[in-house]
mmCIF file of N, CA and C in Angstrom:
data_model
loop_
_atom_site.group_PDB
_atom_site.id
_atom_site.type_symbol
_atom_site.label_atom_id
_atom_site.label_comp_id
_atom_site.label_asym_id
_atom_site.label_seq_id
_atom_site.Cartn_x
_atom_site.Cartn_y
_atom_site.Cartn_z
ATOM 1 N N MET H 241 83.069 -1.383 -2.045
ATOM 2 C CA MET H 241 83.828 -0.227 -2.475
ATOM 3 C C MET H 241 85.096 -0.115 -1.626
ATOM 4 N N LYS H 242 86.156 0.230 -2.263
ATOM 5 C CA LYS H 242 87.437 0.378 -1.590
ATOM 6 C C LYS H 242 87.395 1.564 -0.625
ATOM 7 N N ASN H 243 87.962 1.412 0.528
ATOM 8 C CA ASN H 243 88.037 2.493 1.490
ATOM 9 C C ASN H 243 89.312 3.283 1.201
ATOM 10 N N TYR H 244 89.160 4.518 0.729
ATOM 11 C CA TYR H 244 90.307 5.309 0.317
ATOM 12 C C TYR H 244 90.918 6.116 1.448
ATOM 13 N N ASN H 245 90.174 6.325 2.523
ATOM 14 C CA ASN H 245 90.694 7.122 3.641
ATOM 15 C C ASN H 245 91.300 8.436 3.151
ATOM 16 N N HIS H 246 90.588 9.100 2.275
ATOM 17 C CA HIS H 246 91.003 10.400 1.744
ATOM 18 C C HIS H 246 92.286 10.325 0.921
ATOM 19 N N ASN H 247 92.635 9.183 0.428
ATOM 20 C CA ASN H 247 93.842 9.037 -0.378
ATOM 21 C C ASN H 247 93.490 8.648 -1.814
ATOM 22 N N TYR H 248 92.575 9.371 -2.434
ATOM 23 C CA TYR H 248 92.220 9.092 -3.820
ATOM 24 C C TYR H 248 93.405 9.433 -4.709
ATOM 25 N N THR H 249 93.713 8.542 -5.625
ATOM 26 C CA THR H 249 94.770 8.800 -6.604
ATOM 27 C C THR H 249 94.189 8.635 -7.992
ATOM 28 N N VAL H 250 94.823 9.237 -8.970
ATOM 29 C CA VAL H 250 94.369 9.118 -10.357
ATOM 30 C C VAL H 250 94.332 7.653 -10.763
ATOM 31 N N ALA H 251 95.354 6.892 -10.392
ATOM 32 C CA ALA H 251 95.414 5.477 -10.766
ATOM 33 C C ALA H 251 94.250 4.693 -10.173
ATOM 34 N N ASP H 252 93.942 4.930 -8.898
ATOM 35 C CA ASP H 252 92.834 4.212 -8.260
ATOM 36 C C ASP H 252 91.492 4.587 -8.868
ATOM 37 N N VAL H 253 91.273 5.873 -9.093
ATOM 38 C CA VAL H 253 90.008 6.321 -9.676
ATOM 39 C C VAL H 253 89.868 5.777 -11.096
ATOM 40 N N THR H 254 90.940 5.859 -11.875
ATOM 41 C CA THR H 254 90.932 5.322 -13.239
ATOM 42 C C THR H 254 90.592 3.834 -13.223
ATOM 43 N N PHE H 255 91.211 3.094 -12.329
ATOM 44 C CA PHE H 255 90.978 1.650 -12.229
ATOM 45 C C PHE H 255 89.507 1.348 -11.948
ATOM 46 N N THR H 256 88.873 2.092 -11.045
ATOM 47 C CA THR H 256 87.467 1.809 -10.714
ATOM 48 C C THR H 256 86.547 2.140 -11.889
ATOM 49 N N ILE H 257 86.875 3.195 -12.640
ATOM 50 C CA ILE H 257 86.073 3.546 -13.811
ATOM 51 C C ILE H 257 86.197 2.451 -14.866
ATOM 52 N N ILE H 258 87.416 1.998 -15.120
ATOM 53 C CA ILE H 258 87.645 0.953 -16.127
ATOM 54 C C ILE H 258 86.921 -0.337 -15.744
ATOM 55 N N LEU H 259 86.903 -0.674 -14.471
ATOM 56 C CA LEU H 259 86.169 -1.873 -14.037
ATOM 57 C C LEU H 259 84.695 -1.781 -14.425
ATOM 58 N N ASP H 260 84.088 -0.620 -14.245
ATOM 59 C CA ASP H 260 82.684 -0.444 -14.638
ATOM 60 C C ASP H 260 82.516 -0.487 -16.151
ATOM 61 N N ILE H 261 83.440 0.114 -16.898
ATOM 62 C CA ILE H 261 83.358 0.109 -18.361
ATOM 63 C C ILE H 261 83.436 -1.312 -18.894
ATOM 64 N N GLU H 262 84.306 -2.124 -18.322
ATOM 65 C CA GLU H 262 84.494 -3.497 -18.807
ATOM 66 C C GLU H 262 83.245 -4.354 -18.652
ATOM 67 N N LYS H 263 82.312 -3.954 -17.817
ATOM 68 C CA LYS H 263 81.081 -4.720 -17.596
ATOM 69 C C LYS H 263 80.032 -4.480 -18.678
ATOM 70 N N ASP H 264 80.209 -3.452 -19.499
ATOM 71 C CA ASP H 264 79.184 -3.053 -20.454
ATOM 72 C C ASP H 264 79.770 -2.932 -21.867
ATOM 73 N N PRO H 265 79.353 -3.805 -22.799
ATOM 74 C CA PRO H 265 79.895 -3.754 -24.162
ATOM 75 C C PRO H 265 79.678 -2.402 -24.851
ATOM 76 N N ALA H 266 78.577 -1.729 -24.546
ATOM 77 C CA ALA H 266 78.329 -0.421 -25.155
ATOM 78 C C ALA H 266 79.374 0.590 -24.702
ATOM 79 N N LEU H 267 79.770 0.505 -23.459
ATOM 80 C CA LEU H 267 80.789 1.426 -22.948
ATOM 81 C C LEU H 267 82.156 1.092 -23.523
ATOM 82 N N LEU H 268 82.415 -0.190 -23.701
ATOM 83 C CA LEU H 268 83.704 -0.609 -24.275
ATOM 84 C C LEU H 268 83.878 -0.130 -25.710
ATOM 85 N N ALA H 269 82.771 0.147 -26.392
ATOM 86 C CA ALA H 269 82.837 0.613 -27.778
ATOM 87 C C ALA H 269 83.198 2.090 -27.873
ATOM 88 N N CYS H 270 83.146 2.799 -26.761
ATOM 89 C CA CYS H 270 83.470 4.233 -26.760
ATOM 90 C C CYS H 270 84.972 4.429 -26.916
ATOM 91 N N LYS H 271 85.320 5.547 -27.559
ATOM 92 C CA LYS H 271 86.736 5.809 -27.806
ATOM 93 C C LYS H 271 87.300 6.923 -26.938
ATOM 94 N N ILE H 272 86.408 7.758 -26.391
ATOM 95 C CA ILE H 272 86.853 8.825 -25.499
ATOM 96 C C ILE H 272 85.857 8.945 -24.352
ATOM 97 N N PHE H 273 86.308 9.506 -23.249
ATOM 98 C CA PHE H 273 85.471 9.595 -22.053
ATOM 99 C C PHE H 273 84.125 10.262 -22.314
ATOM 100 N N PRO H 274 84.059 11.402 -23.022
ATOM 101 C CA PRO H 274 82.758 12.042 -23.235
ATOM 102 C C PRO H 274 81.736 11.158 -23.958
ATOM 103 N N GLU H 275 82.191 10.225 -24.797
ATOM 104 C CA GLU H 275 81.262 9.315 -25.479
ATOM 105 C C GLU H 275 80.524 8.409 -24.503
ATOM 106 N N LEU H 276 81.098 8.190 -23.338
ATOM 107 C CA LEU H 276 80.437 7.351 -22.337
ATOM 108 C C LEU H 276 79.081 7.930 -21.947
ATOM 109 N N HIS H 277 78.961 9.261 -22.003
ATOM 110 C CA HIS H 277 77.706 9.926 -21.639
ATOM 111 C C HIS H 277 76.559 9.555 -22.575
ATOM 112 N N ASP H 278 76.867 9.054 -23.773
ATOM 113 C CA ASP H 278 75.814 8.611 -24.692
ATOM 114 C C ASP H 278 75.129 7.347 -24.189
ATOM 115 N N HIS H 279 75.761 6.634 -23.271
ATOM 116 C CA HIS H 279 75.252 5.350 -22.795
ATOM 117 C C HIS H 279 74.948 5.312 -21.300
ATOM 118 N N CYS H 280 75.497 6.262 -20.558
ATOM 119 C CA CYS H 280 75.295 6.263 -19.104
ATOM 120 C C CYS H 280 75.672 7.631 -18.542
ATOM 121 N N ASP H 281 75.481 7.795 -17.272
ATOM 122 C CA ASP H 281 75.986 8.986 -16.593
ATOM 123 C C ASP H 281 77.438 8.678 -16.229
ATOM 124 N N ALA H 282 78.345 9.110 -17.079
ATOM 125 C CA ALA H 282 79.754 8.737 -16.912
ATOM 126 C C ALA H 282 80.345 9.246 -15.600
ATOM 127 N N THR H 283 79.763 10.290 -15.049
ATOM 128 C CA THR H 283 80.285 10.803 -13.784
ATOM 129 C C THR H 283 79.855 9.948 -12.599
ATOM 130 N N SER H 284 79.089 8.905 -12.866
ATOM 131 C CA SER H 284 78.716 7.989 -11.776
ATOM 132 C C SER H 284 79.512 6.688 -11.841
ATOM 133 N N LEU H 285 80.417 6.576 -12.804
ATOM 134 C CA LEU H 285 81.211 5.354 -12.939
ATOM 135 C C LEU H 285 82.270 5.276 -11.841
ATOM 136 N N GLY H 286 82.613 4.060 -11.503
ATOM 137 C CA GLY H 286 83.673 3.843 -10.529
ATOM 138 C C GLY H 286 83.368 4.522 -9.213
ATOM 139 N N CYS H 287 84.366 5.135 -8.653
ATOM 140 C CA CYS H 287 84.226 5.775 -7.341
ATOM 141 C C CYS H 287 84.111 7.286 -7.448
ATOM 142 N N ILE H 288 83.754 7.799 -8.627
ATOM 143 C CA ILE H 288 83.750 9.246 -8.848
ATOM 144 C C ILE H 288 82.841 9.967 -7.851
ATOM 145 N N GLU H 289 81.587 9.505 -7.756
ATOM 146 C CA GLU H 289 80.645 10.190 -6.864
ATOM 147 C C GLU H 289 81.115 10.136 -5.415
ATOM 148 N N ASP H 290 81.608 8.991 -4.986
ATOM 149 C CA ASP H 290 82.120 8.859 -3.618
ATOM 150 C C ASP H 290 83.276 9.820 -3.371
ATOM 151 N N MET H 291 84.160 9.927 -4.367
ATOM 152 C CA MET H 291 85.320 10.795 -4.221
ATOM 153 C C MET H 291 84.885 12.247 -4.051
ATOM 154 N N PHE H 292 83.963 12.707 -4.920
ATOM 155 C CA PHE H 292 83.508 14.091 -4.824
ATOM 156 C C PHE H 292 82.848 14.359 -3.477
ATOM 157 N N GLU H 293 82.063 13.393 -3.022
ATOM 158 C CA GLU H 293 81.383 13.561 -1.737
ATOM 159 C C GLU H 293 82.371 13.554 -0.571
ATOM 160 N N GLU H 294 83.342 12.663 -0.647
ATOM 161 C CA GLU H 294 84.265 12.484 0.479
ATOM 162 C C GLU H 294 85.313 13.588 0.602
ATOM 163 N N ILE H 295 85.892 14.000 -0.514
ATOM 164 C CA ILE H 295 86.989 14.969 -0.413
ATOM 165 C C ILE H 295 86.638 16.353 -0.953
ATOM 166 N N GLY H 296 85.447 16.503 -1.518
ATOM 167 C CA GLY H 296 85.010 17.806 -2.002
ATOM 168 C C GLY H 296 85.444 18.098 -3.421
ATOM 169 N N VAL H 297 84.713 19.022 -4.038
ATOM 170 C CA VAL H 297 84.932 19.346 -5.446
ATOM 171 C C VAL H 297 86.332 19.895 -5.692
ATOM 172 N N LYS H 298 86.784 20.793 -4.836
ATOM 173 C CA LYS H 298 88.082 21.443 -5.058
ATOM 174 C C LYS H 298 89.222 20.433 -5.135
ATOM 175 N N ARG H 299 89.211 19.443 -4.261
ATOM 176 C CA ARG H 299 90.280 18.433 -4.270
ATOM 177 C C ARG H 299 90.019 17.338 -5.294
ATOM 178 N N ALA H 300 88.736 17.040 -5.553
ATOM 179 C CA ALA H 300 88.402 15.922 -6.432
ATOM 180 C C ALA H 300 88.524 16.259 -7.910
ATOM 181 N N LEU H 301 88.242 17.497 -8.285
ATOM 182 C CA LEU H 301 88.207 17.855 -9.706
ATOM 183 C C LEU H 301 89.518 17.597 -10.449
ATOM 184 N N PRO H 302 90.676 17.991 -9.915
ATOM 185 C CA PRO H 302 91.920 17.678 -10.641
ATOM 186 C C PRO H 302 92.152 16.167 -10.801
ATOM 187 N N ILE H 303 91.799 15.408 -9.785
ATOM 188 C CA ILE H 303 91.950 13.946 -9.861
ATOM 189 C C ILE H 303 91.019 13.400 -10.935
ATOM 190 N N PHE H 304 89.766 13.874 -10.921
ATOM 191 C CA PHE H 304 88.779 13.427 -11.905
ATOM 192 C C PHE H 304 89.225 13.783 -13.323
ATOM 193 N N ASN H 305 89.707 15.002 -13.534
ATOM 194 C CA ASN H 305 90.158 15.404 -14.868
ATOM 195 C C ASN H 305 91.303 14.531 -15.362
ATOM 196 N N ASP H 306 92.271 14.261 -14.492
ATOM 197 C CA ASP H 306 93.391 13.397 -14.881
ATOM 198 C C ASP H 306 92.920 11.966 -15.129
ATOM 199 N N ALA H 307 91.961 11.490 -14.335
ATOM 200 C CA ALA H 307 91.419 10.139 -14.526
ATOM 201 C C ALA H 307 90.684 10.048 -15.863
ATOM 202 N N GLN H 308 89.935 11.099 -16.229
ATOM 203 C CA GLN H 308 89.258 11.108 -17.534
ATOM 204 C C GLN H 308 90.270 10.957 -18.665
ATOM 205 N N HIS H 309 91.381 11.674 -18.548
ATOM 206 C CA HIS H 309 92.443 11.607 -19.553
ATOM 207 C C HIS H 309 92.985 10.175 -19.664
ATOM 208 N N GLU H 310 93.255 9.567 -18.517
ATOM 209 C CA GLU H 310 93.777 8.194 -18.509
ATOM 210 C C GLU H 310 92.759 7.197 -19.060
ATOM 211 N N VAL H 311 91.488 7.393 -18.715
ATOM 212 C CA VAL H 311 90.438 6.498 -19.229
ATOM 213 C C VAL H 311 90.319 6.649 -20.741
ATOM 214 N N THR H 312 90.427 7.879 -21.238
ATOM 215 C CA THR H 312 90.370 8.084 -22.692
ATOM 216 C C THR H 312 91.521 7.365 -23.379
ATOM 217 N N LEU H 313 92.730 7.484 -22.841
ATOM 218 C CA LEU H 313 93.867 6.761 -23.438
ATOM 219 C C LEU H 313 93.627 5.259 -23.402
ATOM 220 N N TRP H 314 93.039 4.756 -22.299
ATOM 221 C CA TRP H 314 92.741 3.325 -22.194
ATOM 222 C C TRP H 314 91.689 2.924 -23.226
ATOM 223 N N LEU H 315 90.651 3.745 -23.403
ATOM 224 C CA LEU H 315 89.607 3.445 -24.393
ATOM 225 C C LEU H 315 90.191 3.422 -25.807
ATOM 226 N N ILE H 316 91.058 4.388 -26.102
ATOM 227 C CA ILE H 316 91.699 4.422 -27.422
ATOM 228 C C ILE H 316 92.526 3.160 -27.631
ATOM 229 N N ALA H 317 93.353 2.828 -26.661
ATOM 230 C CA ALA H 317 94.200 1.631 -26.783
ATOM 231 C C ALA H 317 93.347 0.379 -26.904
ATOM 232 N N ASN H 318 92.251 0.321 -26.178
ATOM 233 C CA ASN H 318 91.373 -0.843 -26.211
ATOM 234 C C ASN H 318 90.671 -0.990 -27.559
ATOM 235 N N SER H 319 90.495 0.129 -28.272
ATOM 236 C CA SER H 319 89.782 0.090 -29.544
ATOM 237 C C SER H 319 90.680 -0.296 -30.717
ATOM 238 N N ILE H 320 91.978 -0.339 -30.508
ATOM 239 C CA ILE H 320 92.896 -0.696 -31.597
ATOM 240 C C ILE H 320 92.831 -2.203 -31.821
ATOM 241 N N GLU H 321 92.376 -2.562 -32.991
ATOM 242 C CA GLU H 321 92.227 -3.973 -33.332
ATOM 243 C C GLU H 321 93.583 -4.607 -33.626
ATOM 244 N N CYS H 322 93.779 -5.794 -33.121
ATOM 245 C CA CYS H 322 95.006 -6.539 -33.406
ATOM 246 C C CYS H 322 94.652 -7.676 -34.352
ATOM 247 N N GLN H 323 94.952 -7.498 -35.627
ATOM 248 C CA GLN H 323 94.690 -8.530 -36.619
ATOM 249 C C GLN H 323 95.736 -9.636 -36.479
ATOM 250 N N PRO H 324 95.362 -10.877 -36.801
ATOM 251 C CA PRO H 324 96.318 -11.989 -36.640
ATOM 252 C C PRO H 324 97.641 -11.782 -37.380
ATOM 253 N N HIS H 325 97.572 -11.102 -38.521
ATOM 254 C CA HIS H 325 98.794 -10.896 -39.311
ATOM 255 C C HIS H 325 99.596 -9.672 -38.861
ATOM 256 N N PHE H 326 99.065 -8.894 -37.908
ATOM 257 C CA PHE H 326 99.777 -7.707 -37.444
ATOM 258 C C PHE H 326 100.997 -8.102 -36.626
ATOM 259 N N CYS H 327 102.094 -7.413 -36.884
ATOM 260 C CA CYS H 327 103.291 -7.569 -36.058
ATOM 261 C C CYS H 327 103.392 -6.354 -35.140
ATOM 262 N N SER H 328 104.408 -6.302 -34.339
ATOM 263 C CA SER H 328 104.543 -5.177 -33.410
ATOM 264 C C SER H 328 104.720 -3.857 -34.154
ATOM 265 N N THR H 329 105.323 -3.895 -35.346
ATOM 266 C CA THR H 329 105.477 -2.671 -36.138
ATOM 267 C C THR H 329 104.120 -2.146 -36.572
ATOM 268 N N ASP H 330 103.231 -3.047 -36.988
ATOM 269 C CA ASP H 330 101.874 -2.636 -37.362
ATOM 270 C C ASP H 330 101.157 -2.012 -36.168
ATOM 271 N N MET H 331 101.331 -2.615 -34.991
ATOM 272 C CA MET H 331 100.685 -2.101 -33.795
ATOM 273 C C MET H 331 101.275 -0.748 -33.403
ATOM 274 N N ASN H 332 102.572 -0.551 -33.667
ATOM 275 C CA ASN H 332 103.193 0.754 -33.438
ATOM 276 C C ASN H 332 102.536 1.819 -34.306
ATOM 277 N N VAL H 333 102.327 1.492 -35.589
ATOM 278 C CA VAL H 333 101.722 2.442 -36.524
ATOM 279 C C VAL H 333 100.292 2.759 -36.103
ATOM 280 N N GLU H 334 99.538 1.737 -35.726
ATOM 281 C CA GLU H 334 98.161 1.960 -35.271
ATOM 282 C C GLU H 334 98.148 2.834 -34.015
ATOM 283 N N SER H 335 99.009 2.535 -33.070
ATOM 284 C CA SER H 335 99.073 3.299 -31.827
ATOM 285 C C SER H 335 99.507 4.733 -32.096
ATOM 286 N N HIS H 336 100.486 4.896 -32.972
ATOM 287 C CA HIS H 336 100.976 6.222 -33.342
ATOM 288 C C HIS H 336 99.836 7.043 -33.944
ATOM 289 N N SER H 337 99.104 6.443 -34.866
ATOM 290 C CA SER H 337 98.026 7.142 -35.550
ATOM 291 C C SER H 337 96.933 7.578 -34.580
ATOM 292 N N GLU H 338 96.545 6.686 -33.675
ATOM 293 C CA GLU H 338 95.507 7.021 -32.696
ATOM 294 C C GLU H 338 96.007 8.045 -31.676
ATOM 295 N N GLY H 339 97.267 7.936 -31.280
ATOM 296 C CA GLY H 339 97.839 8.913 -30.363
ATOM 297 C C GLY H 339 97.904 10.295 -30.987
ATOM 298 N N PHE H 340 98.288 10.348 -32.256
ATOM 299 C CA PHE H 340 98.350 11.607 -32.992
ATOM 300 C C PHE H 340 96.959 12.221 -33.066
ATOM 301 N N LYS H 341 95.961 11.392 -33.363
ATOM 302 C CA LYS H 341 94.582 11.891 -33.446
ATOM 303 C C LYS H 341 94.113 12.423 -32.096
ATOM 304 N N PHE H 342 94.456 11.729 -31.022
ATOM 305 C CA PHE H 342 94.068 12.193 -29.688
ATOM 306 C C PHE H 342 94.678 13.569 -29.405
ATOM 307 N N LYS H 343 95.930 13.738 -29.772
ATOM 308 C CA LYS H 343 96.632 14.980 -29.444
ATOM 309 C C LYS H 343 96.253 16.128 -30.371
ATOM 310 N N TYR H 344 96.046 15.837 -31.660
ATOM 311 C CA TYR H 344 95.847 16.908 -32.638
ATOM 312 C C TYR H 344 94.473 16.912 -33.296
ATOM 313 N N GLY H 345 93.623 15.965 -32.954
ATOM 314 C CA GLY H 345 92.258 15.958 -33.486
ATOM 315 C C GLY H 345 92.127 15.474 -34.914
ATOM 316 N N ARG H 346 93.165 14.897 -35.441
ATOM 317 C CA ARG H 346 93.116 14.341 -36.803
ATOM 318 C C ARG H 346 94.193 13.274 -36.942
ATOM 319 N N TYR H 347 94.033 12.443 -37.961
ATOM 320 C CA TYR H 347 95.058 11.440 -38.223
ATOM 321 C C TYR H 347 96.231 12.093 -38.962
ATOM 322 N N PRO H 348 97.444 11.571 -38.750
ATOM 323 C CA PRO H 348 98.607 12.184 -39.403
ATOM 324 C C PRO H 348 98.621 11.931 -40.905
ATOM 325 N N MET H 349 99.185 12.877 -41.627
ATOM 326 C CA MET H 349 99.424 12.707 -43.063
ATOM 327 C C MET H 349 100.909 12.390 -43.191
ATOM 328 N N VAL H 350 101.218 11.118 -43.060
ATOM 329 C CA VAL H 350 102.611 10.695 -42.949
ATOM 330 C C VAL H 350 103.434 11.164 -44.137
ATOM 331 N N ASP H 351 102.887 11.105 -45.335
ATOM 332 C CA ASP H 351 103.655 11.493 -46.513
ATOM 333 C C ASP H 351 103.978 12.991 -46.518
ATOM 334 N N GLN H 352 103.144 13.813 -45.877
ATOM 335 C CA GLN H 352 103.370 15.258 -45.859
ATOM 336 C C GLN H 352 104.024 15.736 -44.562
ATOM 337 N N GLU H 353 103.940 14.941 -43.523
ATOM 338 C CA GLU H 353 104.443 15.360 -42.218
ATOM 339 C C GLU H 353 105.440 14.350 -41.666
ATOM 340 N N GLU H 354 106.224 13.778 -42.543
ATOM 341 C CA GLU H 354 107.089 12.675 -42.146
ATOM 342 C C GLU H 354 108.026 13.046 -40.994
ATOM 343 N N ALA H 355 108.667 14.196 -41.070
ATOM 344 C CA ALA H 355 109.610 14.587 -40.020
ATOM 345 C C ALA H 355 108.892 14.753 -38.686
ATOM 346 N N PHE H 356 107.738 15.398 -38.714
ATOM 347 C CA PHE H 356 106.995 15.588 -37.479
ATOM 348 C C PHE H 356 106.511 14.248 -36.928
ATOM 349 N N CYS H 357 106.020 13.387 -37.814
ATOM 350 C CA CYS H 357 105.529 12.084 -37.373
ATOM 351 C C CYS H 357 106.644 11.260 -36.739
ATOM 352 N N GLU H 358 107.847 11.402 -37.251
ATOM 353 C CA GLU H 358 108.980 10.690 -36.661
ATOM 354 C C GLU H 358 109.218 11.151 -35.228
ATOM 355 N N GLU H 359 109.096 12.453 -34.997
ATOM 356 C CA GLU H 359 109.275 12.981 -33.646
ATOM 357 C C GLU H 359 108.178 12.499 -32.700
ATOM 358 N N PHE H 360 106.984 12.293 -33.234
ATOM 359 C CA PHE H 360 105.847 11.913 -32.389
ATOM 360 C C PHE H 360 106.035 10.532 -31.763
ATOM 361 N N TRP H 361 106.917 9.718 -32.320
ATOM 362 C CA TRP H 361 107.145 8.382 -31.765
ATOM 363 C C TRP H 361 107.633 8.441 -30.325
ATOM 364 N N PHE H 362 108.161 9.577 -29.900
ATOM 365 C CA PHE H 362 108.656 9.720 -28.532
ATOM 366 C C PHE H 362 107.693 10.511 -27.648
ATOM 367 N N ASP H 363 106.522 10.829 -28.176
ATOM 368 C CA ASP H 363 105.527 11.591 -27.433
ATOM 369 C C ASP H 363 104.937 10.740 -26.302
ATOM 370 N N PRO H 364 104.738 11.325 -25.118
ATOM 371 C CA PRO H 364 104.200 10.557 -23.977
ATOM 372 C C PRO H 364 102.828 9.938 -24.246
ATOM 373 N N ILE H 365 102.006 10.601 -25.065
ATOM 374 C CA ILE H 365 100.685 10.040 -25.372
ATOM 375 C C ILE H 365 100.843 8.760 -26.184
ATOM 376 N N PHE H 366 101.683 8.816 -27.223
ATOM 377 C CA PHE H 366 101.931 7.608 -28.010
ATOM 378 C C PHE H 366 102.503 6.508 -27.132
ATOM 379 N N LEU H 367 103.476 6.848 -26.302
ATOM 380 C CA LEU H 367 104.118 5.838 -25.459
ATOM 381 C C LEU H 367 103.120 5.190 -24.496
ATOM 382 N N LYS H 368 102.204 5.980 -23.953
ATOM 383 C CA LYS H 368 101.193 5.447 -23.039
ATOM 384 C C LYS H 368 100.238 4.517 -23.783
ATOM 385 N N ILE H 369 99.744 4.953 -24.945
ATOM 386 C CA ILE H 369 98.839 4.114 -25.731
ATOM 387 C C ILE H 369 99.563 2.845 -26.146
ATOM 388 N N ARG H 370 100.793 2.980 -26.579
ATOM 389 C CA ARG H 370 101.568 1.810 -27.023
ATOM 390 C C ARG H 370 101.750 0.812 -25.884
ATOM 391 N N GLU H 371 102.029 1.304 -24.691
ATOM 392 C CA GLU H 371 102.183 0.433 -23.531
ATOM 393 C C GLU H 371 100.874 -0.319 -23.238
ATOM 394 N N LEU H 372 99.752 0.391 -23.302
ATOM 395 C CA LEU H 372 98.454 -0.238 -23.045
ATOM 396 C C LEU H 372 98.114 -1.275 -24.115
ATOM 397 N N VAL H 373 98.420 -0.955 -25.374
ATOM 398 C CA VAL H 373 98.161 -1.908 -26.470
ATOM 399 C C VAL H 373 99.035 -3.148 -26.296
ATOM 400 N N ARG H 374 100.297 -2.943 -25.961
ATOM 401 C CA ARG H 374 101.215 -4.067 -25.776
ATOM 402 C C ARG H 374 100.747 -4.984 -24.652
ATOM 403 N N LYS H 375 100.264 -4.394 -23.553
ATOM 404 C CA LYS H 375 99.742 -5.212 -22.450
ATOM 405 C C LYS H 375 98.565 -6.057 -22.888
ATOM 406 N N ARG H 376 97.681 -5.432 -23.693
ATOM 407 C CA ARG H 376 96.453 -6.123 -24.105
ATOM 408 C C ARG H 376 96.707 -7.167 -25.182
ATOM 409 N N THR H 377 97.583 -6.862 -26.148
ATOM 410 C CA THR H 377 97.748 -7.731 -27.305
ATOM 411 C C THR H 377 99.013 -8.585 -27.265
ATOM 412 N N GLY H 378 99.991 -8.167 -26.502
ATOM 413 C CA GLY H 378 101.270 -8.876 -26.493
ATOM 414 C C GLY H 378 102.125 -8.511 -27.694
ATOM 415 N N LYS H 379 101.673 -7.572 -28.525
ATOM 416 C CA LYS H 379 102.436 -7.160 -29.718
ATOM 417 C C LYS H 379 102.887 -5.731 -29.597
#
């Protein structure tokens, strides 16, 4: 286990959780952090328990909440299938759709919400998912 010396960061905690998720195909199939609880005690993944013990609940909770958010975005990006015929535009649409669902709890109705959907292309959630998809797929 990495020695954090009381310097837990969202990025480090997120990284340790993702390392544990990558070891288990059932966990990789999850799309959001709460779904992990169907397969394991998600609060025991990575360095979460160590962090809570070492720095206390008051300091650890905001880090944990932000890490959950980042892990959920990573799970969403990881679940986007890259078909051989997909180009980067297709991957943009897939990422946009999943980002919209994450933010609003439903998929966009592009034909009815075209103006709003156009604005969503600059949303930080979409941009984060798109960056993660691009890293994984190269598209």
